mmCIF file of C-alpha atoms and ligand atoms in Angstrom:
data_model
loop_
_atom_site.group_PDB
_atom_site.id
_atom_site.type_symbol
_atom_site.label_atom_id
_atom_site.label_comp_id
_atom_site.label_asym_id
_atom_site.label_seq_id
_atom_site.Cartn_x
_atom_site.Cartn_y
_atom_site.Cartn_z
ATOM 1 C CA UNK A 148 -0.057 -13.031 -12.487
ATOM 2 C CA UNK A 149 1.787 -9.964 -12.622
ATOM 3 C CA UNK A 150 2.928 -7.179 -10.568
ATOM 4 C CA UNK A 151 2.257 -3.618 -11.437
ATOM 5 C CA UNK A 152 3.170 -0.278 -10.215
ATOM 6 C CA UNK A 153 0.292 1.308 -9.091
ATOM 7 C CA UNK A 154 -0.599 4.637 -6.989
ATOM 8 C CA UNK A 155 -3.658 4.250 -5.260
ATOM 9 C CA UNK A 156 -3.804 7.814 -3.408
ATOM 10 C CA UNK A 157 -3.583 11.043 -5.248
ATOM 11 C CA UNK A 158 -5.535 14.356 -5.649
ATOM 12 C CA UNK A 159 -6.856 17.164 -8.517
ATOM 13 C CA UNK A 160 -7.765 20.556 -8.012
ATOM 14 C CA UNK A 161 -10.883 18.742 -7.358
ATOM 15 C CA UNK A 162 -9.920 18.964 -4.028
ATOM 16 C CA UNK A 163 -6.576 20.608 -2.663
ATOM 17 C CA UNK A 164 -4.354 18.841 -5.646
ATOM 18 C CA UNK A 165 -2.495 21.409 -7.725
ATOM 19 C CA UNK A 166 -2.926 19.250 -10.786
ATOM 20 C CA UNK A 167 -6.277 18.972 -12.999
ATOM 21 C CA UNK A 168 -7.363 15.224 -13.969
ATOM 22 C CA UNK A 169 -5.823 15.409 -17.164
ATOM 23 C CA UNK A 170 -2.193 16.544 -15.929
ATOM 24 C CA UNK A 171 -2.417 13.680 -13.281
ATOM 25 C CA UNK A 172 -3.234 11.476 -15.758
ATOM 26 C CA UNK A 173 -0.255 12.792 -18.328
ATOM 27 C CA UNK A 174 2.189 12.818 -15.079
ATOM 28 C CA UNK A 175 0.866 9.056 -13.762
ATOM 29 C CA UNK A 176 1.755 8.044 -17.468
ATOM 30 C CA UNK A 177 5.181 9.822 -17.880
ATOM 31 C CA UNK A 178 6.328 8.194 -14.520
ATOM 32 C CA UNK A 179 5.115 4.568 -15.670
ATOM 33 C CA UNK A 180 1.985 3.750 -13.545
ATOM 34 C CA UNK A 181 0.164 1.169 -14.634
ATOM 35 C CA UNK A 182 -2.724 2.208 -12.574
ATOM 36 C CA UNK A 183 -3.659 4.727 -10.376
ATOM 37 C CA UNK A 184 -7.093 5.780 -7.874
ATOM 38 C CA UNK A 185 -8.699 9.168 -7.687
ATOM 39 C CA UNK A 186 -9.047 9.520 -4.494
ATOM 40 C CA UNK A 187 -10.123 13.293 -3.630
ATOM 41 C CA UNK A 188 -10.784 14.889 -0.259
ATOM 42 C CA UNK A 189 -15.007 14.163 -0.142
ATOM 43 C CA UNK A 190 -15.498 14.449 -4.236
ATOM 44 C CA UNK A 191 -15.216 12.360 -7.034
ATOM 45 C CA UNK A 192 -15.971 15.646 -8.859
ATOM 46 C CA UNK A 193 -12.608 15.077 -11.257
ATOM 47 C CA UNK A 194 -13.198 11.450 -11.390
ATOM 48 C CA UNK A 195 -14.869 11.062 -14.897
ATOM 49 C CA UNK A 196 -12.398 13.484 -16.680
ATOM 50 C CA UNK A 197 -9.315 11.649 -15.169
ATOM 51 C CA UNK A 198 -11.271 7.900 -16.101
ATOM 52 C CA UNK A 199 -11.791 9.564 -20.006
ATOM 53 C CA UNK A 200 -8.227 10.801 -19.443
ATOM 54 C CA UNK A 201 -6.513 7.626 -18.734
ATOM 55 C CA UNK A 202 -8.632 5.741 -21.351
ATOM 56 C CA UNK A 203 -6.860 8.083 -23.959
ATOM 57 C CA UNK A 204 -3.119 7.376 -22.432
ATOM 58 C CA UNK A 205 -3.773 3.887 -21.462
ATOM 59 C CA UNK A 206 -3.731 4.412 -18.194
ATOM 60 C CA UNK A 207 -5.856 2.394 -15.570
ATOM 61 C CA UNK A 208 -8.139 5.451 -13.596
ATOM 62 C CA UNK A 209 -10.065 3.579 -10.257
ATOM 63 C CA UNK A 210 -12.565 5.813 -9.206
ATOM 64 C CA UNK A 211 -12.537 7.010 -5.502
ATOM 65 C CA UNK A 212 -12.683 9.481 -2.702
ATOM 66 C CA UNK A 213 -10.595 10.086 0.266
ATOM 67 C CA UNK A 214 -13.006 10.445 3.309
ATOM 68 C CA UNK A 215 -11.670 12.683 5.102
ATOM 69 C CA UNK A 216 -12.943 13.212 8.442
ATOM 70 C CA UNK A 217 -11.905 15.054 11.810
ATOM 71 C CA UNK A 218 -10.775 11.432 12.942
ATOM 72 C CA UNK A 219 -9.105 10.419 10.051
ATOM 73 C CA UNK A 220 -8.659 9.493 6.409
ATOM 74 C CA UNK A 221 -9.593 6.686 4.572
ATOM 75 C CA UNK A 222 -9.628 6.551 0.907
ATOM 76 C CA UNK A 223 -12.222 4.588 -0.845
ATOM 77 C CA UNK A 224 -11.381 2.786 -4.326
ATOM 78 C CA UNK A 225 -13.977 1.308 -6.722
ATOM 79 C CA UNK A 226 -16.495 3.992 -7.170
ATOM 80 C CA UNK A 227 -19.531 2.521 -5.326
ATOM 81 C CA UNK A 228 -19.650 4.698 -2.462
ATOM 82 C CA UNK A 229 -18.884 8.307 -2.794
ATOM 83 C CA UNK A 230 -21.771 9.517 -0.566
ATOM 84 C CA UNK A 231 -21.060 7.806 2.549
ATOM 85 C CA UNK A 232 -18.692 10.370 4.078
ATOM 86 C CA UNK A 233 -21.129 12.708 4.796
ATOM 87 C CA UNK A 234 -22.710 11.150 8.192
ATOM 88 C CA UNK A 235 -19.810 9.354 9.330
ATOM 89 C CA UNK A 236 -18.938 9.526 12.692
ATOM 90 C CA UNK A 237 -16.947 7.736 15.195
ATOM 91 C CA UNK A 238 -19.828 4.994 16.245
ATOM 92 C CA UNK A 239 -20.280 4.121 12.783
ATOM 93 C CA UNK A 240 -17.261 3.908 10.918
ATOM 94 C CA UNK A 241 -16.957 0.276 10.753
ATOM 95 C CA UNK A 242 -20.872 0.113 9.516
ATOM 96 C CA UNK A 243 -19.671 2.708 6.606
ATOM 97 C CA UNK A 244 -16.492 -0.143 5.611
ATOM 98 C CA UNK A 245 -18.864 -2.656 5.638
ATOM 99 C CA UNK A 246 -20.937 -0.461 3.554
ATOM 100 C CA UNK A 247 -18.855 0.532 1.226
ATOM 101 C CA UNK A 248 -17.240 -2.849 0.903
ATOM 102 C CA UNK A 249 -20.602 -4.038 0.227
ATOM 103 C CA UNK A 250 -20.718 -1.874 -2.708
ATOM 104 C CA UNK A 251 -17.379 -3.446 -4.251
ATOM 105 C CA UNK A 252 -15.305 -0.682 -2.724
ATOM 106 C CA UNK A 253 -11.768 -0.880 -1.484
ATOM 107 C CA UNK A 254 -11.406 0.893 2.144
ATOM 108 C CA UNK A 255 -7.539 1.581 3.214
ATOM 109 C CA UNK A 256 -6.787 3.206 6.556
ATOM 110 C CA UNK A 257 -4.676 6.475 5.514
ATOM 111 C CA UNK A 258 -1.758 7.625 6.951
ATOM 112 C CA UNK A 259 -3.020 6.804 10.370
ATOM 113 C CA UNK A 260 -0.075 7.701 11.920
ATOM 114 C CA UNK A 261 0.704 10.808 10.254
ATOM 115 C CA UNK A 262 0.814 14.505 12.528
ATOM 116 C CA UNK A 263 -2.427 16.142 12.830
ATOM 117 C CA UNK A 264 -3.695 19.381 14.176
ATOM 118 C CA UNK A 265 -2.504 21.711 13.514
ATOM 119 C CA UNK A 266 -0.146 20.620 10.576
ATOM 120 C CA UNK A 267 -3.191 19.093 9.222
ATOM 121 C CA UNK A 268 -6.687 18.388 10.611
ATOM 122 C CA UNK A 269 -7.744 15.011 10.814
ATOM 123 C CA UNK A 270 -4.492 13.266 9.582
ATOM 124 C CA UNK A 271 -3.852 11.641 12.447
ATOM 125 C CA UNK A 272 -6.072 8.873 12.855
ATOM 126 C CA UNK A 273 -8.150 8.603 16.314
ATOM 127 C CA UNK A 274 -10.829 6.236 15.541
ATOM 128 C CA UNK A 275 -11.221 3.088 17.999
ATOM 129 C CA UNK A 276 -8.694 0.555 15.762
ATOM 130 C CA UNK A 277 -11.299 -2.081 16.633
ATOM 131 C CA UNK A 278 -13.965 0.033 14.237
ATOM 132 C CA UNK A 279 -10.955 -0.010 11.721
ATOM 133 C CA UNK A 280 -10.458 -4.021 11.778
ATOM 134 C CA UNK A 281 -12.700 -4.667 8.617
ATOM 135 C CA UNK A 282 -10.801 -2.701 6.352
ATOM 136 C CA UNK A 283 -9.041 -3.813 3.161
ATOM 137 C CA UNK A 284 -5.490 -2.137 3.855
ATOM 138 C CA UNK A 285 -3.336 -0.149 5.758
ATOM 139 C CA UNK A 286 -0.889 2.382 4.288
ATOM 140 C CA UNK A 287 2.087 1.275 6.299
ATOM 141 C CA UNK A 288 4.296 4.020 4.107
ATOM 142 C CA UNK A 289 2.733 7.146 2.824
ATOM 143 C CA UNK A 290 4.242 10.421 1.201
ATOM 144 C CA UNK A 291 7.752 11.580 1.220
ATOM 145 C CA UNK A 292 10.450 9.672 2.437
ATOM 146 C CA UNK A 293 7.459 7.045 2.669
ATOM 147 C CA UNK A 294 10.217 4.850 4.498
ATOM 148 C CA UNK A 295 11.953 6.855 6.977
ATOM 149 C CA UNK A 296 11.202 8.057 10.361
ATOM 150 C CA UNK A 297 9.531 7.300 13.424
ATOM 151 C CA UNK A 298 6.015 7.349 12.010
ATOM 152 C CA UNK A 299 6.507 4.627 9.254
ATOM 153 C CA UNK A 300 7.734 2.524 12.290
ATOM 154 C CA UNK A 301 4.789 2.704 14.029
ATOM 155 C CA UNK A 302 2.288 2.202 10.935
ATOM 156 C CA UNK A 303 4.225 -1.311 10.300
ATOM 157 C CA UNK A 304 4.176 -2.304 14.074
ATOM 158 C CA UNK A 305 0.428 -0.890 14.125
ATOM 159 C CA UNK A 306 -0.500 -2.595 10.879
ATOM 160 C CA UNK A 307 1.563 -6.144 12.249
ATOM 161 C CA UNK A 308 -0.765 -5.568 15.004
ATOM 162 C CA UNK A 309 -4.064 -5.475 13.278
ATOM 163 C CA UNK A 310 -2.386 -9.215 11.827
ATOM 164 C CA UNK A 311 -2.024 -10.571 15.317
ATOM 165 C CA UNK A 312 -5.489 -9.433 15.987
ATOM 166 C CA UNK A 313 -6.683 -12.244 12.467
ATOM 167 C CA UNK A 314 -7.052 -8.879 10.354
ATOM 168 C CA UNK A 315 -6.687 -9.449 6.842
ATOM 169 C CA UNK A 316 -5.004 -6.007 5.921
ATOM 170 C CA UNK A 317 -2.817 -5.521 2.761
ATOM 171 C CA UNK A 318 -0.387 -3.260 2.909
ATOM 172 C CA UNK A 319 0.108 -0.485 1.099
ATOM 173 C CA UNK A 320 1.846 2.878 -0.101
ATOM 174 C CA UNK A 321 -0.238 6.364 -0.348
ATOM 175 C CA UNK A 322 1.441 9.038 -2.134
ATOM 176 C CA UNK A 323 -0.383 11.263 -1.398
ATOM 177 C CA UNK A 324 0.166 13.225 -4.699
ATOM 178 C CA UNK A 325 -0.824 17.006 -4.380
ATOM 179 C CA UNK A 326 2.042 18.102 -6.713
ATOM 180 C CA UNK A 327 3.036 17.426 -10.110
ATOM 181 C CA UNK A 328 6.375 16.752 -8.023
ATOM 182 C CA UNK A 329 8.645 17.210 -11.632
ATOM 183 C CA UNK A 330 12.129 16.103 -9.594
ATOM 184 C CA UNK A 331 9.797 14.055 -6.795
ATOM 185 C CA UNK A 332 11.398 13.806 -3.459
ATOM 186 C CA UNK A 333 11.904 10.549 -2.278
ATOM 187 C CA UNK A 334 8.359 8.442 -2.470
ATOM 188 C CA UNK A 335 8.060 4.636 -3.065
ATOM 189 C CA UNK A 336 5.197 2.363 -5.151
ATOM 190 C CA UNK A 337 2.610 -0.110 -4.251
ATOM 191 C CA UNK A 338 2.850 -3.590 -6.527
ATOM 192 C CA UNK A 339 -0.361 -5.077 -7.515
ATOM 193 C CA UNK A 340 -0.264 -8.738 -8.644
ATOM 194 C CA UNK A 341 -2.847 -9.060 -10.309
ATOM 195 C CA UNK A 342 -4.174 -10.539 -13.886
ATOM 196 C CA UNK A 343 -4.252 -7.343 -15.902
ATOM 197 C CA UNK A 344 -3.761 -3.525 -14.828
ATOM 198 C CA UNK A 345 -7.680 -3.484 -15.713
ATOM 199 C CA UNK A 346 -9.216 -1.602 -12.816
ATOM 200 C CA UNK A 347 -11.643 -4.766 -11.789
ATOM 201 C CA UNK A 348 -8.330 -6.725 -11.837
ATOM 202 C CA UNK A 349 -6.286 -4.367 -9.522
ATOM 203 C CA UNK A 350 -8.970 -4.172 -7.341
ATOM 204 C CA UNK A 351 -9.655 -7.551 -6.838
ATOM 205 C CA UNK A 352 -5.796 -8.034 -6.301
ATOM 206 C CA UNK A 353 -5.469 -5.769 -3.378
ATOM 207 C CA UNK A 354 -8.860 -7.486 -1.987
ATOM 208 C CA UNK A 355 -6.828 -10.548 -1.804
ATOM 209 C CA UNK A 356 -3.633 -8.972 -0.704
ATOM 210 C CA UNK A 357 -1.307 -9.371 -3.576
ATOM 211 C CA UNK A 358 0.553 -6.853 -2.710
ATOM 212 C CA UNK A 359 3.809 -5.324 -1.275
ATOM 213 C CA UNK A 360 5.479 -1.547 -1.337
ATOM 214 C CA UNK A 361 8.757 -1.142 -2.169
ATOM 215 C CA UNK A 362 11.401 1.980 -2.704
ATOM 216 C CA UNK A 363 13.230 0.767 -5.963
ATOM 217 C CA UNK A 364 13.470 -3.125 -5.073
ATOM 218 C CA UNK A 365 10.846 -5.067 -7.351
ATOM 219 C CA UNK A 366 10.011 -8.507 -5.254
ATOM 220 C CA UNK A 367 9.750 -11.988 -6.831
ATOM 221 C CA UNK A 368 8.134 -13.585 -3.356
ATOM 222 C CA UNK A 369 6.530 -16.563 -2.683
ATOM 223 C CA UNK A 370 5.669 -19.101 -0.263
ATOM 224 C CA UNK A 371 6.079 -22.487 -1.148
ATOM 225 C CA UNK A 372 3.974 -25.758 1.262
ATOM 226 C CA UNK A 373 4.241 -29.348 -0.081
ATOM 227 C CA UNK A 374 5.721 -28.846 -3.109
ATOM 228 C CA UNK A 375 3.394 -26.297 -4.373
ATOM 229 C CA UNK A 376 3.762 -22.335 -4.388
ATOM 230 C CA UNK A 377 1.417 -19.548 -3.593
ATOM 231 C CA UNK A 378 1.494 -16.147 -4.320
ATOM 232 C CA UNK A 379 1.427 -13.364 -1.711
ATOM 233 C CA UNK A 380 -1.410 -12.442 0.202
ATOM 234 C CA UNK A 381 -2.401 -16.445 -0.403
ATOM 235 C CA UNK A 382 -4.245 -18.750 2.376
ATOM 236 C CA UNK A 383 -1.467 -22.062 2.917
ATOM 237 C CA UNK A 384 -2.408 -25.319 3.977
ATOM 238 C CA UNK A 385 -0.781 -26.822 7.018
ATOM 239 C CA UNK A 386 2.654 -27.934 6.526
ATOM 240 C CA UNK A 387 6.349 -26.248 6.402
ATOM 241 C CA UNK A 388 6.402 -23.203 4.547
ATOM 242 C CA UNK A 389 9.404 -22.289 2.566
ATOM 243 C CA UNK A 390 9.840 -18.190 1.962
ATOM 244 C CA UNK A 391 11.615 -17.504 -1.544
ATOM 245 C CA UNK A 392 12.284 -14.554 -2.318
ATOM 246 C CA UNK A 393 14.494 -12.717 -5.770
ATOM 247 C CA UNK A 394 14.886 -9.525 -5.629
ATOM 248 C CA UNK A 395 15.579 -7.077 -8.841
ATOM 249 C CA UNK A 396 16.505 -3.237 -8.714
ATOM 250 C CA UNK A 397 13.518 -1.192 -10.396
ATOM 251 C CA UNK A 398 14.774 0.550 -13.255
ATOM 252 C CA UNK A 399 11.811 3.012 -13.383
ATOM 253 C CA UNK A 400 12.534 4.107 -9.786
ATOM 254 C CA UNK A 401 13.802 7.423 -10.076
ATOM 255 C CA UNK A 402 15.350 9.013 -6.868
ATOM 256 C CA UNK A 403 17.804 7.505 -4.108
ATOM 257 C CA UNK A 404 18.417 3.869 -5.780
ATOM 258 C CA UNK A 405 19.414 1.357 -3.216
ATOM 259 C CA UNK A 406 22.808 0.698 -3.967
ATOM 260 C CA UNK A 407 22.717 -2.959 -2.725
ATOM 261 C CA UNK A 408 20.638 -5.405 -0.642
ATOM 262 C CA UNK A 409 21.615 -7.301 3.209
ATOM 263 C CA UNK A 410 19.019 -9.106 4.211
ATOM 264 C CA UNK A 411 15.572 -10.020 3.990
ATOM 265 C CA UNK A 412 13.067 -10.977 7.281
ATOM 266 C CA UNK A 413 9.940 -13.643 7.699
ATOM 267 C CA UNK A 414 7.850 -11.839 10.124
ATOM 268 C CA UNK A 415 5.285 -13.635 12.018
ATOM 269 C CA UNK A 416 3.555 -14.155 14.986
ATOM 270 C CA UNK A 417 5.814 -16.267 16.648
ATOM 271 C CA UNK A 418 8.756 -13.499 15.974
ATOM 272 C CA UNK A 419 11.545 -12.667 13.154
ATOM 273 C CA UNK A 420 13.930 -15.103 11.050
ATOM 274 C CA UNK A 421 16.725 -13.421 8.780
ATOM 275 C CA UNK A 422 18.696 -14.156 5.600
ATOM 276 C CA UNK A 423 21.201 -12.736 3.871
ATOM 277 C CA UNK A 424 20.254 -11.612 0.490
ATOM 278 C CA UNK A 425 21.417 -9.648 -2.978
ATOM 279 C CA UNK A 426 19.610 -8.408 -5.833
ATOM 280 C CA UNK A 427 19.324 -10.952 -8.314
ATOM 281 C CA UNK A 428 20.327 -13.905 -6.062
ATOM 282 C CA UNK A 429 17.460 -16.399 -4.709
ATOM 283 C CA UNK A 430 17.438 -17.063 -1.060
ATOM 284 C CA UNK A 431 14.428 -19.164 1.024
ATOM 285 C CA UNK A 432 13.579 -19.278 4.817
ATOM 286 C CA UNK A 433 11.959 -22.026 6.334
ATOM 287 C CA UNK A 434 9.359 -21.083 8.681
ATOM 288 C CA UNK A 435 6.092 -22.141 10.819
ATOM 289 C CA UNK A 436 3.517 -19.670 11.625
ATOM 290 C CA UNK A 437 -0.329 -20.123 12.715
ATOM 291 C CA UNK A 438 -1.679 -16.912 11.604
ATOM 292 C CA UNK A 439 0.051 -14.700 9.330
ATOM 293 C CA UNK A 440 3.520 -14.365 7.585
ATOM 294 C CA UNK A 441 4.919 -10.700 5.855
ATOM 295 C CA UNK A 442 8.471 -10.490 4.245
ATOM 296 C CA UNK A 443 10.872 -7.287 5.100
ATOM 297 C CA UNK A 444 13.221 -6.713 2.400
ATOM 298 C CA UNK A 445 16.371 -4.697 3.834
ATOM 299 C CA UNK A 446 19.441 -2.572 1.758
ATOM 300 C CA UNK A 447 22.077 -0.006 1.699
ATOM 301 C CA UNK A 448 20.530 3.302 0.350
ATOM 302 C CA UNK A 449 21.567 6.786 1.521
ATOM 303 C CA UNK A 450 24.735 5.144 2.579
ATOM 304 C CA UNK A 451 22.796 3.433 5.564
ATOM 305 C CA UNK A 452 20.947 0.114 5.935
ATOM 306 C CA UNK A 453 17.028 1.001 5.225
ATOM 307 C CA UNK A 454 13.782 -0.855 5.389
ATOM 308 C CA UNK A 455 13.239 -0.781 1.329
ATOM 309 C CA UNK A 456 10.174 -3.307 1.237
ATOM 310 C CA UNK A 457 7.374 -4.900 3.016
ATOM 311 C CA UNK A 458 4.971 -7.742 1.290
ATOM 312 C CA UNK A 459 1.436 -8.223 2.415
ATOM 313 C CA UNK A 460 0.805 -11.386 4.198
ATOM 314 C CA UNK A 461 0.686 -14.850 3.560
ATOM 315 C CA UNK A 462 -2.278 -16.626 5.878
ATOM 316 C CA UNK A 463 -3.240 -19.319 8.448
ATOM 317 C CA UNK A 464 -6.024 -20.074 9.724
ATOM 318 C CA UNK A 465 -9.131 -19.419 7.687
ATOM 319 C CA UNK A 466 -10.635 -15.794 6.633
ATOM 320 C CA UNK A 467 -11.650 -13.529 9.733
HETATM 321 ZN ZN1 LIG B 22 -5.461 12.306 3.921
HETATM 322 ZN ZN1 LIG B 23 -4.932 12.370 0.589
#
């Protein structure tokens, strides 16, 4: 398995995107993608250009739509569902997940957090979160400065608290990309592990969890019971569960490097254990959790100590 830098949230002039399917496609390429999703406000109108498009650049296109609601967003990867959107409403959102999830489709919880009205309608995400338990992921970081702020605090306490609740949410980034963004503010990636970048293969991936965003810090994480080691996003037997974790700076990262790292966190529901920890050095915490287990990755960057990456979950427990 293999982690890849994928972008699972962007927009054509489909919708209100500024690029067409084929510059997306060319700009995905240029900044080293090795997949991407479509994911339009309510069309998959510039889907099949951008999938012939990233067939010719060897780029991994998921088909997918952004349903975009007066509630809130939620993109939808795979390609099975595009129609759904049209009578959702707040009684039945968690009917149109299972729905679409039924049809193979990825459903991630959009900027929840995000400002709404009147900086834009429907951002901010109002649905009941016990409609939104069944989806696949969360974007716990989304847009510019995906790491920064108040608001991706809350989406990472929000999202740990879907986890309490036995939610099986990945996390993940959402660029949110309108722009062809040519010196791109500061934005971070989602990492896929997954067998190939094939677009069955990514999907799959996130379905289990395999995941974790980052801002410049690729993750070698895993979780290691009775002698044997699981990737992230895994199900663990019973027994004590050693964290390792390497860290390398990603050399394809292009804005605001972190200069350095401090420490790393095991997050679970009993609380927080911390390490100290520097790129290219392997460090392990022991732990014991019942339910689920996420890794915070922490570094110098801007001159201050930031938040540069979260993993998805490891698991107790059984599936919900
Ligand atoms: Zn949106
Ligand atoms: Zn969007």
């Amino acid at each position: 398995m293999k982690f890849y830098r994928c972008e699972l949230h962007t927009h054509t002039v489909s919708s209100d995107g500024k690029m067409t399917p084929e510059e997306l496609v060319d700009r995905a390429t240029e900044c080293g993608y090795s997949a991407i999703a479509l994911t339009d406000h309510n069309t998959v109108a510039g889907v099949k250009r951008a999938v012939d498009a990233g067939k010719k650049r060897g780029l991994t296109v998921i088909p997918g739509i952004e349903w975009t609601t007066f509630y809130g967003h939620l993109t939808v990867t795979g390609g099975g569902s595009d129609v759904l959107w049209r009578d959702i409403t707040p009684d039945n959102i968690d009917e149109k997940i299972a729905r679409a999830q039924s049809l193979g489709d990825v459903v991630t919880i959009a900027h929840p957090l995000r400002m709404g009205f009147p900086l834009c309608s429907g951002c901010h995400c109002v649905y009941d979160r016990a409609k939104l338990a069944g989806a696949d992921c969360y974007e716990i970081w989304s847009h510019y400065y995906p790491n920064e702020g108040v608001v991706a605090q809350k989406q990472l306490a929000e999202w740990l608290s879907f986890l309490d609740k036995g939610c099986r949410m990945a996390a993940v980034y959402g660029y949110d990309w309108h722009n062809r963004d040519d010196v791109p503010p500061s934005y971070a990636c989602t990492y896929v592990g997954a067998e190939s970048a094939d677009g069955k293969d990514v999907l799959a991936a996130i379905k289990k969890g395999a995941t974790y965003v980052s801002v410049g810090v690729e993750a070698d994480c895993a979780a290691i019971v009775n002698g044997r080691e699981y990737p992230i996003g895994s199900e663990l037997p019973a027994g004590e569960t050693r964290i390792r974790l390497t860290c390398t700076k990603s050399e394809d990262y292009r804005s605001d490097k972190p200069a350095e790292l401090t420490r790393f966190a095991v997050v679970t529901e009993r609380g927080r254990e911390e390490m100290p920890i520097r790129f290219g050095k392997t460090a392990e915490i022991i732990t014991t959790f019942d339910k689920y287990c996420v890794v915070e990755i922490y570094g110098e960057r801007k001159r201050e100590e930031q938040l540069l990456a979260v993993t998805s979950a490891f698991y107790r427990g059984g599936a919900r």
